[in-house]
Amino acid sequence: MATFFDPRARITPSAQALIGLYRLAQGLQHRLRQRGQARGLSPAQVQALLFLRYARPGVRTIGGLAQRLGCTAATASEVADALERKGLLQRHPWEEDQRVITLSLTPAGEQEITALEGWLDDLETTLAALPPAQQQALLTAVQALVRTLQQAGDVVVYEMCWGCQFFRPYAHPETPQTPHHCAFVDTPLSDPYTYLECPDFIPRST
Ligand code: SF4
């Protein structure tokens, strides 16, 4: 990284890749902002709609939204209020525990997020056109980077491992401190870690 901003230094492939990822992150943020603006939504409102579409019902609360947005509960509540005023979100007791107020999309909210989705389709098409070996290498690299960010605490986690299709319980009986395995980031997991909520969570299909 010492050579990152030094124009005289030879930029290594890993540094070049990191610069590319930084540009990619900027581009994705820009696209998200633009798509939202075009539909009269702030970036936080777009993220809240995505959260409501994909998070599990028990997590779709003001607290869960605050975690997802990385903000306070008061700010998350303001985002929810704004979406409610637009007729895109509704609050109601969660049917499994009436004490929990859960958030869900209204039919208009479903329509809105459907209109927003597809914002990554062209990038996915670009990746799908790469040779399979390059796609696999890219996936491996991304997994390693996600793992590094997770370990540094820079990626907020949302969904729990138990019930995730990447979770391999007790795959490492030889290491009791980290008995489980995450196939997404290809790393052993400790028991406490499996109770965190993970943004890479994909529910098991069966
Ligand atoms: S992707 Fe996330 S939720 Fe799934 S096993 Fe890995 S760490 Fe757990």
mmCIF file with all atom_site columns, C-alpha atoms and ligand atoms in Angstrom:
data_model
loop_
_atom_site.group_PDB
_atom_site.id
_atom_site.type_symbol
_atom_site.label_atom_id
_atom_site.label_alt_id
_atom_site.label_comp_id
_atom_site.label_asym_id
_atom_site.label_entity_id
_atom_site.label_seq_id
_atom_site.pdbx_PDB_ins_code
_atom_site.Cartn_x
_atom_site.Cartn_y
_atom_site.Cartn_z
_atom_site.occupancy
_atom_site.B_iso_or_equiv
_atom_site.pdbx_formal_charge
_atom_site.auth_seq_id
_atom_site.auth_comp_id
_atom_site.auth_asym_id
_atom_site.auth_atom_id
_atom_site.pdbx_PDB_model_num
ATOM   1   C  CA  . MET A 1 1   ? 0.000   0.000   0.000   1.00 0.00 ? 1   MET A CA  1
ATOM   2   C  CA  . ALA A 1 2   ? 3.019   2.297   0.440   1.00 0.00 ? 2   ALA A CA  1
ATOM   3   C  CA  . THR A 1 3   ? 3.233   2.394   -3.375  1.00 0.00 ? 3   THR A CA  1
ATOM   4   C  CA  . PHE A 1 4   ? -0.482  3.079   -3.843  1.00 0.00 ? 4   PHE A CA  1
ATOM   5   C  CA  . PHE A 1 5   ? -0.244  6.844   -4.396  1.00 0.00 ? 5   PHE A CA  1
ATOM   6   C  CA  . ASP A 1 6   ? 3.386   7.042   -5.547  1.00 0.00 ? 6   ASP A CA  1
ATOM   7   C  CA  . PRO A 1 7   ? 3.367   7.636   -9.342  1.00 0.00 ? 7   PRO A CA  1
ATOM   8   C  CA  . ARG A 1 8   ? 7.058   6.661   -9.614  1.00 0.00 ? 8   ARG A CA  1
ATOM   9   C  CA  . ALA A 1 9   ? 6.597   3.269   -8.056  1.00 0.00 ? 9   ALA A CA  1
ATOM   10  C  CA  . ARG A 1 10  ? 5.658   0.125   -9.959  1.00 0.00 ? 10  ARG A CA  1
ATOM   11  C  CA  . ILE A 1 11  ? 2.049   -0.626  -9.097  1.00 0.00 ? 11  ILE A CA  1
ATOM   12  C  CA  . THR A 1 12  ? 1.647   -4.276  -8.244  1.00 0.00 ? 12  THR A CA  1
ATOM   13  C  CA  . PRO A 1 13  ? -1.303  -6.302  -9.595  1.00 0.00 ? 13  PRO A CA  1
ATOM   14  C  CA  . SER A 1 14  ? -2.792  -6.491  -6.083  1.00 0.00 ? 14  SER A CA  1
ATOM   15  C  CA  . ALA A 1 15  ? -2.596  -2.687  -5.717  1.00 0.00 ? 15  ALA A CA  1
ATOM   16  C  CA  . GLN A 1 16  ? -4.126  -2.256  -9.176  1.00 0.00 ? 16  GLN A CA  1
ATOM   17  C  CA  . ALA A 1 17  ? -6.939  -4.627  -8.239  1.00 0.00 ? 17  ALA A CA  1
ATOM   18  C  CA  . LEU A 1 18  ? -7.546  -2.665  -5.052  1.00 0.00 ? 18  LEU A CA  1
ATOM   19  C  CA  . ILE A 1 19  ? -7.724  0.603   -6.992  1.00 0.00 ? 19  ILE A CA  1
ATOM   20  C  CA  . GLY A 1 20  ? -10.213 -1.073  -9.332  1.00 0.00 ? 20  GLY A CA  1
ATOM   21  C  CA  . LEU A 1 21  ? -12.330 -2.259  -6.405  1.00 0.00 ? 21  LEU A CA  1
ATOM   22  C  CA  . TYR A 1 22  ? -12.287 1.248   -4.958  1.00 0.00 ? 22  TYR A CA  1
ATOM   23  C  CA  . ARG A 1 23  ? -13.551 2.616   -8.269  1.00 0.00 ? 23  ARG A CA  1
ATOM   24  C  CA  . LEU A 1 24  ? -16.154 -0.136  -8.373  1.00 0.00 ? 24  LEU A CA  1
ATOM   25  C  CA  . ALA A 1 25  ? -17.389 0.816   -4.904  1.00 0.00 ? 25  ALA A CA  1
ATOM   26  C  CA  . GLN A 1 26  ? -17.601 4.458   -5.996  1.00 0.00 ? 26  GLN A CA  1
ATOM   27  C  CA  . GLY A 1 27  ? -19.496 3.479   -9.132  1.00 0.00 ? 27  GLY A CA  1
ATOM   28  C  CA  . LEU A 1 28  ? -21.967 1.338   -7.234  1.00 0.00 ? 28  LEU A CA  1
ATOM   29  C  CA  . GLN A 1 29  ? -22.628 4.105   -4.727  1.00 0.00 ? 29  GLN A CA  1
ATOM   30  C  CA  . HIS A 1 30  ? -23.107 6.580   -7.570  1.00 0.00 ? 30  HIS A CA  1
ATOM   31  C  CA  . ARG A 1 31  ? -25.507 4.255   -9.352  1.00 0.00 ? 31  ARG A CA  1
ATOM   32  C  CA  . LEU A 1 32  ? -27.499 3.607   -6.200  1.00 0.00 ? 32  LEU A CA  1
ATOM   33  C  CA  . ARG A 1 33  ? -27.761 7.358   -5.562  1.00 0.00 ? 33  ARG A CA  1
ATOM   34  C  CA  . GLN A 1 34  ? -28.808 8.076   -9.149  1.00 0.00 ? 34  GLN A CA  1
ATOM   35  C  CA  . ARG A 1 35  ? -31.398 5.305   -9.296  1.00 0.00 ? 35  ARG A CA  1
ATOM   36  C  CA  . GLY A 1 36  ? -32.865 6.438   -6.000  1.00 0.00 ? 36  GLY A CA  1
ATOM   37  C  CA  . GLN A 1 37  ? -32.884 10.119  -6.928  1.00 0.00 ? 37  GLN A CA  1
ATOM   38  C  CA  . ALA A 1 38  ? -34.686 9.377   -10.159 1.00 0.00 ? 38  ALA A CA  1
ATOM   39  C  CA  . ARG A 1 39  ? -37.448 7.828   -8.094  1.00 0.00 ? 39  ARG A CA  1
ATOM   40  C  CA  . GLY A 1 40  ? -37.429 10.448  -5.316  1.00 0.00 ? 40  GLY A CA  1
ATOM   41  C  CA  . LEU A 1 41  ? -35.661 8.192   -2.800  1.00 0.00 ? 41  LEU A CA  1
ATOM   42  C  CA  . SER A 1 42  ? -32.582 8.878   -0.697  1.00 0.00 ? 42  SER A CA  1
ATOM   43  C  CA  . PRO A 1 43  ? -29.802 6.219   -0.611  1.00 0.00 ? 43  PRO A CA  1
ATOM   44  C  CA  . ALA A 1 44  ? -30.911 5.271   2.919   1.00 0.00 ? 44  ALA A CA  1
ATOM   45  C  CA  . GLN A 1 45  ? -34.488 4.826   1.706   1.00 0.00 ? 45  GLN A CA  1
ATOM   46  C  CA  . VAL A 1 46  ? -33.323 2.587   -1.156  1.00 0.00 ? 46  VAL A CA  1
ATOM   47  C  CA  . GLN A 1 47  ? -31.276 0.495   1.278   1.00 0.00 ? 47  GLN A CA  1
ATOM   48  C  CA  . ALA A 1 48  ? -34.270 0.277   3.609   1.00 0.00 ? 48  ALA A CA  1
ATOM   49  C  CA  . LEU A 1 49  ? -36.487 -0.994  0.765   1.00 0.00 ? 49  LEU A CA  1
ATOM   50  C  CA  . LEU A 1 50  ? -33.878 -3.636  -0.129  1.00 0.00 ? 50  LEU A CA  1
ATOM   51  C  CA  . PHE A 1 51  ? -33.654 -4.609  3.538   1.00 0.00 ? 51  PHE A CA  1
ATOM   52  C  CA  . LEU A 1 52  ? -37.421 -5.001  3.759   1.00 0.00 ? 52  LEU A CA  1
ATOM   53  C  CA  . ARG A 1 53  ? -37.533 -7.157  0.680   1.00 0.00 ? 53  ARG A CA  1
ATOM   54  C  CA  . TYR A 1 54  ? -34.825 -9.610  1.728   1.00 0.00 ? 54  TYR A CA  1
ATOM   55  C  CA  . ALA A 1 55  ? -34.506 -9.634  5.535   1.00 0.00 ? 55  ALA A CA  1
ATOM   56  C  CA  . ARG A 1 56  ? -36.348 -12.252 7.548   1.00 0.00 ? 56  ARG A CA  1
ATOM   57  C  CA  . PRO A 1 57  ? -39.576 -11.057 9.276   1.00 0.00 ? 57  PRO A CA  1
ATOM   58  C  CA  . GLY A 1 58  ? -38.091 -11.263 12.793  1.00 0.00 ? 58  GLY A CA  1
ATOM   59  C  CA  . VAL A 1 59  ? -35.237 -8.970  11.739  1.00 0.00 ? 59  VAL A CA  1
ATOM   60  C  CA  . ARG A 1 60  ? -37.445 -6.428  9.937   1.00 0.00 ? 60  ARG A CA  1
ATOM   61  C  CA  . THR A 1 61  ? -37.699 -4.054  12.882  1.00 0.00 ? 61  THR A CA  1
ATOM   62  C  CA  . ILE A 1 62  ? -36.454 -0.536  13.530  1.00 0.00 ? 62  ILE A CA  1
ATOM   63  C  CA  . GLY A 1 63  ? -33.484 -2.104  15.366  1.00 0.00 ? 63  GLY A CA  1
ATOM   64  C  CA  . GLY A 1 64  ? -32.728 -4.390  12.414  1.00 0.00 ? 64  GLY A CA  1
ATOM   65  C  CA  . LEU A 1 65  ? -33.021 -1.484  10.011  1.00 0.00 ? 65  LEU A CA  1
ATOM   66  C  CA  . ALA A 1 66  ? -30.665 0.591   12.177  1.00 0.00 ? 66  ALA A CA  1
ATOM   67  C  CA  . GLN A 1 67  ? -28.114 -2.229  12.058  1.00 0.00 ? 67  GLN A CA  1
ATOM   68  C  CA  . ARG A 1 68  ? -28.484 -2.510  8.301   1.00 0.00 ? 68  ARG A CA  1
ATOM   69  C  CA  . LEU A 1 69  ? -28.049 1.219   7.756   1.00 0.00 ? 69  LEU A CA  1
ATOM   70  C  CA  . GLY A 1 70  ? -25.321 1.558   10.395  1.00 0.00 ? 70  GLY A CA  1
ATOM   71  C  CA  . CYS A 1 71  ? -27.234 4.349   12.134  1.00 0.00 ? 71  CYS A CA  1
ATOM   72  C  CA  . THR A 1 72  ? -29.121 5.002   15.356  1.00 0.00 ? 72  THR A CA  1
ATOM   73  C  CA  . ALA A 1 73  ? -32.630 3.685   15.986  1.00 0.00 ? 73  ALA A CA  1
ATOM   74  C  CA  . ALA A 1 74  ? -33.905 7.280   15.886  1.00 0.00 ? 74  ALA A CA  1
ATOM   75  C  CA  . THR A 1 75  ? -32.466 7.797   12.387  1.00 0.00 ? 75  THR A CA  1
ATOM   76  C  CA  . ALA A 1 76  ? -33.799 4.425   11.210  1.00 0.00 ? 76  ALA A CA  1
ATOM   77  C  CA  . SER A 1 77  ? -37.210 5.427   12.534  1.00 0.00 ? 77  SER A CA  1
ATOM   78  C  CA  . GLU A 1 78  ? -37.066 8.661   10.513  1.00 0.00 ? 78  GLU A CA  1
ATOM   79  C  CA  . VAL A 1 79  ? -36.224 6.672   7.363   1.00 0.00 ? 79  VAL A CA  1
ATOM   80  C  CA  . ALA A 1 80  ? -39.161 4.331   8.076   1.00 0.00 ? 80  ALA A CA  1
ATOM   81  C  CA  . ASP A 1 81  ? -41.466 7.323   8.724   1.00 0.00 ? 81  ASP A CA  1
ATOM   82  C  CA  . ALA A 1 82  ? -40.528 8.858   5.375   1.00 0.00 ? 82  ALA A CA  1
ATOM   83  C  CA  . LEU A 1 83  ? -41.214 5.599   3.537   1.00 0.00 ? 83  LEU A CA  1
ATOM   84  C  CA  . GLU A 1 84  ? -44.484 5.206   5.412   1.00 0.00 ? 84  GLU A CA  1
ATOM   85  C  CA  . ARG A 1 85  ? -45.558 8.704   4.327   1.00 0.00 ? 85  ARG A CA  1
ATOM   86  C  CA  . LYS A 1 86  ? -44.794 7.707   0.727   1.00 0.00 ? 86  LYS A CA  1
ATOM   87  C  CA  . GLY A 1 87  ? -47.016 4.657   1.149   1.00 0.00 ? 87  GLY A CA  1
ATOM   88  C  CA  . LEU A 1 88  ? -44.124 2.239   0.614   1.00 0.00 ? 88  LEU A CA  1
ATOM   89  C  CA  . LEU A 1 89  ? -43.800 0.782   4.110   1.00 0.00 ? 89  LEU A CA  1
ATOM   90  C  CA  . GLN A 1 90  ? -46.184 -0.345  6.831   1.00 0.00 ? 90  GLN A CA  1
ATOM   91  C  CA  . ARG A 1 91  ? -45.745 -1.172  10.522  1.00 0.00 ? 91  ARG A CA  1
ATOM   92  C  CA  . HIS A 1 92  ? -47.669 -4.005  12.164  1.00 0.00 ? 92  HIS A CA  1
ATOM   93  C  CA  . PRO A 1 93  ? -47.266 -6.563  14.987  1.00 0.00 ? 93  PRO A CA  1
ATOM   94  C  CA  . TRP A 1 94  ? -45.188 -9.596  13.975  1.00 0.00 ? 94  TRP A CA  1
ATOM   95  C  CA  . GLU A 1 95  ? -47.526 -12.582 13.819  1.00 0.00 ? 95  GLU A CA  1
ATOM   96  C  CA  . GLU A 1 96  ? -45.082 -14.843 15.730  1.00 0.00 ? 96  GLU A CA  1
ATOM   97  C  CA  . ASP A 1 97  ? -44.693 -12.356 18.589  1.00 0.00 ? 97  ASP A CA  1
ATOM   98  C  CA  . GLN A 1 98  ? -47.301 -9.610  18.806  1.00 0.00 ? 98  GLN A CA  1
ATOM   99  C  CA  . ARG A 1 99  ? -45.011 -7.525  21.054  1.00 0.00 ? 99  ARG A CA  1
ATOM   100 C  CA  . VAL A 1 100 ? -42.599 -7.031  18.130  1.00 0.00 ? 100 VAL A CA  1
ATOM   101 C  CA  . ILE A 1 101 ? -43.491 -4.307  15.641  1.00 0.00 ? 101 ILE A CA  1
ATOM   102 C  CA  . THR A 1 102 ? -42.271 -5.445  12.265  1.00 0.00 ? 102 THR A CA  1
ATOM   103 C  CA  . LEU A 1 103 ? -41.868 -3.438  9.076   1.00 0.00 ? 103 LEU A CA  1
ATOM   104 C  CA  . SER A 1 104 ? -42.965 -4.622  5.671   1.00 0.00 ? 104 SER A CA  1
ATOM   105 C  CA  . LEU A 1 105 ? -43.366 -3.334  2.150   1.00 0.00 ? 105 LEU A CA  1
ATOM   106 C  CA  . THR A 1 106 ? -46.762 -2.250  0.941   1.00 0.00 ? 106 THR A CA  1
ATOM   107 C  CA  . PRO A 1 107 ? -47.775 -3.354  -2.582  1.00 0.00 ? 107 PRO A CA  1
ATOM   108 C  CA  . ALA A 1 108 ? -46.529 0.069   -3.759  1.00 0.00 ? 108 ALA A CA  1
ATOM   109 C  CA  . GLY A 1 109 ? -43.233 -0.600  -1.951  1.00 0.00 ? 109 GLY A CA  1
ATOM   110 C  CA  . GLU A 1 110 ? -42.930 -3.969  -3.694  1.00 0.00 ? 110 GLU A CA  1
ATOM   111 C  CA  . GLN A 1 111 ? -43.502 -2.240  -7.033  1.00 0.00 ? 111 GLN A CA  1
ATOM   112 C  CA  . GLU A 1 112 ? -40.897 0.390   -6.182  1.00 0.00 ? 112 GLU A CA  1
ATOM   113 C  CA  . ILE A 1 113 ? -38.179 -2.107  -5.316  1.00 0.00 ? 113 ILE A CA  1
ATOM   114 C  CA  . THR A 1 114 ? -38.991 -4.197  -8.373  1.00 0.00 ? 114 THR A CA  1
ATOM   115 C  CA  . ALA A 1 115 ? -38.466 -1.073  -10.473 1.00 0.00 ? 115 ALA A CA  1
ATOM   116 C  CA  . LEU A 1 116 ? -35.120 -0.455  -8.737  1.00 0.00 ? 116 LEU A CA  1
ATOM   117 C  CA  . GLU A 1 117 ? -33.870 -4.007  -9.031  1.00 0.00 ? 117 GLU A CA  1
ATOM   118 C  CA  . GLY A 1 118 ? -31.867 -4.844  -12.055 1.00 0.00 ? 118 GLY A CA  1
ATOM   119 C  CA  . TRP A 1 119 ? -29.413 -2.077  -11.197 1.00 0.00 ? 119 TRP A CA  1
ATOM   120 C  CA  . LEU A 1 120 ? -26.638 -4.703  -11.182 1.00 0.00 ? 120 LEU A CA  1
ATOM   121 C  CA  . ASP A 1 121 ? -27.786 -6.780  -14.140 1.00 0.00 ? 121 ASP A CA  1
ATOM   122 C  CA  . ASP A 1 122 ? -25.272 -5.330  -16.603 1.00 0.00 ? 122 ASP A CA  1
ATOM   123 C  CA  . LEU A 1 123 ? -22.398 -5.977  -14.192 1.00 0.00 ? 123 LEU A CA  1
ATOM   124 C  CA  . GLU A 1 124 ? -23.531 -9.551  -13.681 1.00 0.00 ? 124 GLU A CA  1
ATOM   125 C  CA  . THR A 1 125 ? -23.702 -9.987  -17.457 1.00 0.00 ? 125 THR A CA  1
ATOM   126 C  CA  . THR A 1 126 ? -20.122 -8.692  -17.722 1.00 0.00 ? 126 THR A CA  1
ATOM   127 C  CA  . LEU A 1 127 ? -18.923 -11.163 -15.109 1.00 0.00 ? 127 LEU A CA  1
ATOM   128 C  CA  . ALA A 1 128 ? -20.849 -14.048 -16.662 1.00 0.00 ? 128 ALA A CA  1
ATOM   129 C  CA  . ALA A 1 129 ? -19.009 -13.419 -19.938 1.00 0.00 ? 129 ALA A CA  1
ATOM   130 C  CA  . LEU A 1 130 ? -15.620 -14.113 -18.312 1.00 0.00 ? 130 LEU A CA  1
ATOM   131 C  CA  . PRO A 1 131 ? -14.101 -17.607 -18.644 1.00 0.00 ? 131 PRO A CA  1
ATOM   132 C  CA  . PRO A 1 132 ? -15.228 -19.854 -15.741 1.00 0.00 ? 132 PRO A CA  1
ATOM   133 C  CA  . ALA A 1 133 ? -11.689 -20.022 -14.289 1.00 0.00 ? 133 ALA A CA  1
ATOM   134 C  CA  . GLN A 1 134 ? -11.556 -16.210 -14.089 1.00 0.00 ? 134 GLN A CA  1
ATOM   135 C  CA  . GLN A 1 135 ? -14.983 -16.081 -12.479 1.00 0.00 ? 135 GLN A CA  1
ATOM   136 C  CA  . GLN A 1 136 ? -13.830 -18.619 -9.884  1.00 0.00 ? 136 GLN A CA  1
ATOM   137 C  CA  . ALA A 1 137 ? -10.614 -16.682 -9.239  1.00 0.00 ? 137 ALA A CA  1
ATOM   138 C  CA  . LEU A 1 138 ? -12.611 -13.489 -8.809  1.00 0.00 ? 138 LEU A CA  1
ATOM   139 C  CA  . LEU A 1 139 ? -14.991 -15.208 -6.406  1.00 0.00 ? 139 LEU A CA  1
ATOM   140 C  CA  . THR A 1 140 ? -12.068 -16.521 -4.357  1.00 0.00 ? 140 THR A CA  1
ATOM   141 C  CA  . ALA A 1 141 ? -10.520 -13.055 -4.213  1.00 0.00 ? 141 ALA A CA  1
ATOM   142 C  CA  . VAL A 1 142 ? -13.797 -11.424 -3.196  1.00 0.00 ? 142 VAL A CA  1
ATOM   143 C  CA  . GLN A 1 143 ? -14.308 -14.044 -0.477  1.00 0.00 ? 143 GLN A CA  1
ATOM   144 C  CA  . ALA A 1 144 ? -10.842 -13.310 0.908   1.00 0.00 ? 144 ALA A CA  1
ATOM   145 C  CA  . LEU A 1 145 ? -11.546 -9.566  0.931   1.00 0.00 ? 145 LEU A CA  1
ATOM   146 C  CA  . VAL A 1 146 ? -14.958 -10.001 2.589   1.00 0.00 ? 146 VAL A CA  1
ATOM   147 C  CA  . ARG A 1 147 ? -13.295 -12.198 5.189   1.00 0.00 ? 147 ARG A CA  1
ATOM   148 C  CA  . THR A 1 148 ? -10.651 -9.545  5.891   1.00 0.00 ? 148 THR A CA  1
ATOM   149 C  CA  . LEU A 1 149 ? -13.322 -6.860  6.240   1.00 0.00 ? 149 LEU A CA  1
ATOM   150 C  CA  . GLN A 1 150 ? -15.396 -9.118  8.503   1.00 0.00 ? 150 GLN A CA  1
ATOM   151 C  CA  . GLN A 1 151 ? -12.394 -9.810  10.727  1.00 0.00 ? 151 GLN A CA  1
ATOM   152 C  CA  . ALA A 1 152 ? -11.625 -6.084  10.909  1.00 0.00 ? 152 ALA A CA  1
ATOM   153 C  CA  . GLY A 1 153 ? -15.219 -5.375  11.920  1.00 0.00 ? 153 GLY A CA  1
ATOM   154 C  CA  . ASP A 1 154 ? -15.784 -3.201  8.840   1.00 0.00 ? 154 ASP A CA  1
ATOM   155 C  CA  . VAL A 1 155 ? -18.624 -5.287  7.434   1.00 0.00 ? 155 VAL A CA  1
ATOM   156 C  CA  . VAL A 1 156 ? -21.778 -5.176  9.511   1.00 0.00 ? 156 VAL A CA  1
ATOM   157 C  CA  . VAL A 1 157 ? -23.325 -8.611  9.834   1.00 0.00 ? 157 VAL A CA  1
ATOM   158 C  CA  . TYR A 1 158 ? -27.070 -9.153  9.812   1.00 0.00 ? 158 TYR A CA  1
ATOM   159 C  CA  . GLU A 1 159 ? -28.257 -12.713 9.494   1.00 0.00 ? 159 GLU A CA  1
ATOM   160 C  CA  . MET A 1 160 ? -27.305 -15.753 11.525  1.00 0.00 ? 160 MET A CA  1
ATOM   161 C  CA  . CYS A 1 161 ? -25.348 -18.726 10.198  1.00 0.00 ? 161 CYS A CA  1
ATOM   162 C  CA  . TRP A 1 162 ? -27.727 -21.421 11.411  1.00 0.00 ? 162 TRP A CA  1
ATOM   163 C  CA  . GLY A 1 163 ? -30.131 -21.696 8.492   1.00 0.00 ? 163 GLY A CA  1
ATOM   164 C  CA  . CYS A 1 164 ? -27.684 -20.276 5.947   1.00 0.00 ? 164 CYS A CA  1
ATOM   165 C  CA  . GLN A 1 165 ? -26.892 -22.406 2.917   1.00 0.00 ? 165 GLN A CA  1
ATOM   166 C  CA  . PHE A 1 166 ? -23.157 -21.689 3.325   1.00 0.00 ? 166 PHE A CA  1
ATOM   167 C  CA  . PHE A 1 167 ? -23.037 -22.928 6.904   1.00 0.00 ? 167 PHE A CA  1
ATOM   168 C  CA  . ARG A 1 168 ? -21.301 -26.266 7.641   1.00 0.00 ? 168 ARG A CA  1
ATOM   169 C  CA  . PRO A 1 169 ? -21.962 -27.057 11.318  1.00 0.00 ? 169 PRO A CA  1
ATOM   170 C  CA  . TYR A 1 170 ? -19.272 -29.021 13.180  1.00 0.00 ? 170 TYR A CA  1
ATOM   171 C  CA  . ALA A 1 171 ? -17.118 -29.380 10.094  1.00 0.00 ? 171 ALA A CA  1
ATOM   172 C  CA  . HIS A 1 172 ? -13.972 -28.976 12.254  1.00 0.00 ? 172 HIS A CA  1
ATOM   173 C  CA  . PRO A 1 173 ? -14.291 -31.315 15.257  1.00 0.00 ? 173 PRO A CA  1
ATOM   174 C  CA  . GLU A 1 174 ? -10.505 -31.128 15.664  1.00 0.00 ? 174 GLU A CA  1
ATOM   175 C  CA  . THR A 1 175 ? -10.689 -27.403 16.600  1.00 0.00 ? 175 THR A CA  1
ATOM   176 C  CA  . PRO A 1 176 ? -13.323 -26.953 19.347  1.00 0.00 ? 176 PRO A CA  1
ATOM   177 C  CA  . GLN A 1 177 ? -12.839 -23.164 19.417  1.00 0.00 ? 177 GLN A CA  1
ATOM   178 C  CA  . THR A 1 178 ? -13.874 -22.902 15.760  1.00 0.00 ? 178 THR A CA  1
ATOM   179 C  CA  . PRO A 1 179 ? -15.919 -26.034 15.085  1.00 0.00 ? 179 PRO A CA  1
ATOM   180 C  CA  . HIS A 1 180 ? -18.065 -24.707 12.215  1.00 0.00 ? 180 HIS A CA  1
ATOM   181 C  CA  . HIS A 1 181 ? -17.296 -23.615 8.674   1.00 0.00 ? 181 HIS A CA  1
ATOM   182 C  CA  . CYS A 1 182 ? -18.563 -20.882 6.346   1.00 0.00 ? 182 CYS A CA  1
ATOM   183 C  CA  . ALA A 1 183 ? -18.324 -21.990 2.725   1.00 0.00 ? 183 ALA A CA  1
ATOM   184 C  CA  . PHE A 1 184 ? -18.898 -18.431 1.474   1.00 0.00 ? 184 PHE A CA  1
ATOM   185 C  CA  . VAL A 1 185 ? -15.704 -16.986 2.916   1.00 0.00 ? 185 VAL A CA  1
ATOM   186 C  CA  . ASP A 1 186 ? -14.142 -20.449 3.279   1.00 0.00 ? 186 ASP A CA  1
ATOM   187 C  CA  . THR A 1 187 ? -13.206 -20.016 6.912   1.00 0.00 ? 187 THR A CA  1
ATOM   188 C  CA  . PRO A 1 188 ? -13.785 -21.805 10.239  1.00 0.00 ? 188 PRO A CA  1
ATOM   189 C  CA  . LEU A 1 189 ? -16.312 -20.168 12.584  1.00 0.00 ? 189 LEU A CA  1
ATOM   190 C  CA  . SER A 1 190 ? -16.551 -20.039 16.354  1.00 0.00 ? 190 SER A CA  1
ATOM   191 C  CA  . ASP A 1 191 ? -19.862 -20.645 18.105  1.00 0.00 ? 191 ASP A CA  1
ATOM   192 C  CA  . PRO A 1 192 ? -20.399 -16.992 19.182  1.00 0.00 ? 192 PRO A CA  1
ATOM   193 C  CA  . TYR A 1 193 ? -19.775 -15.813 15.621  1.00 0.00 ? 193 TYR A CA  1
ATOM   194 C  CA  . THR A 1 194 ? -22.604 -17.963 14.264  1.00 0.00 ? 194 THR A CA  1
ATOM   195 C  CA  . TYR A 1 195 ? -25.099 -15.926 16.296  1.00 0.00 ? 195 TYR A CA  1
ATOM   196 C  CA  . LEU A 1 196 ? -24.214 -12.674 14.566  1.00 0.00 ? 196 LEU A CA  1
ATOM   197 C  CA  . GLU A 1 197 ? -26.336 -11.581 11.647  1.00 0.00 ? 197 GLU A CA  1
ATOM   198 C  CA  . CYS A 1 198 ? -24.574 -11.743 8.305   1.00 0.00 ? 198 CYS A CA  1
ATOM   199 C  CA  . PRO A 1 199 ? -25.230 -9.742  5.123   1.00 0.00 ? 199 PRO A CA  1
ATOM   200 C  CA  . ASP A 1 200 ? -24.070 -12.695 3.020   1.00 0.00 ? 200 ASP A CA  1
ATOM   201 C  CA  . PHE A 1 201 ? -26.705 -14.957 4.561   1.00 0.00 ? 201 PHE A CA  1
ATOM   202 C  CA  . ILE A 1 202 ? -28.763 -16.930 2.038   1.00 0.00 ? 202 ILE A CA  1
ATOM   203 C  CA  . PRO A 1 203 ? -31.484 -19.106 3.553   1.00 0.00 ? 203 PRO A CA  1
ATOM   204 C  CA  . ARG A 1 204 ? -31.223 -22.838 3.072   1.00 0.00 ? 204 ARG A CA  1
ATOM   205 C  CA  . SER A 1 205 ? -33.703 -23.925 0.434   1.00 0.00 ? 205 SER A CA  1
ATOM   206 C  CA  . THR A 1 206 ? -34.934 -26.988 2.387   1.00 0.00 ? 206 THR A CA  1
HETATM 207 S  S1  . SF4 B 2 .   ? -22.391 -16.481 4.713   1.00 0.00 ? 1   SF4 B S1  1
HETATM 208 FE FE1 . SF4 B 2 .   ? -22.666 -15.460 6.684   1.00 0.00 ? 1   SF4 B FE1 1
HETATM 209 S  S2  . SF4 B 2 .   ? -24.484 -16.439 7.575   1.00 0.00 ? 1   SF4 B S2  1
HETATM 210 FE FE2 . SF4 B 2 .   ? -23.757 -17.753 5.940   1.00 0.00 ? 1   SF4 B FE2 1
HETATM 211 S  S3  . SF4 B 2 .   ? -22.417 -19.256 6.968   1.00 0.00 ? 1   SF4 B S3  1
HETATM 212 FE FE3 . SF4 B 2 .   ? -21.147 -17.571 6.201   1.00 0.00 ? 1   SF4 B FE3 1
HETATM 213 S  S4  . SF4 B 2 .   ? -20.913 -16.166 7.927   1.00 0.00 ? 1   SF4 B S4  1
HETATM 214 FE FE4 . SF4 B 2 .   ? -22.661 -17.522 8.346   1.00 0.00 ? 1   SF4 B FE4 1
#
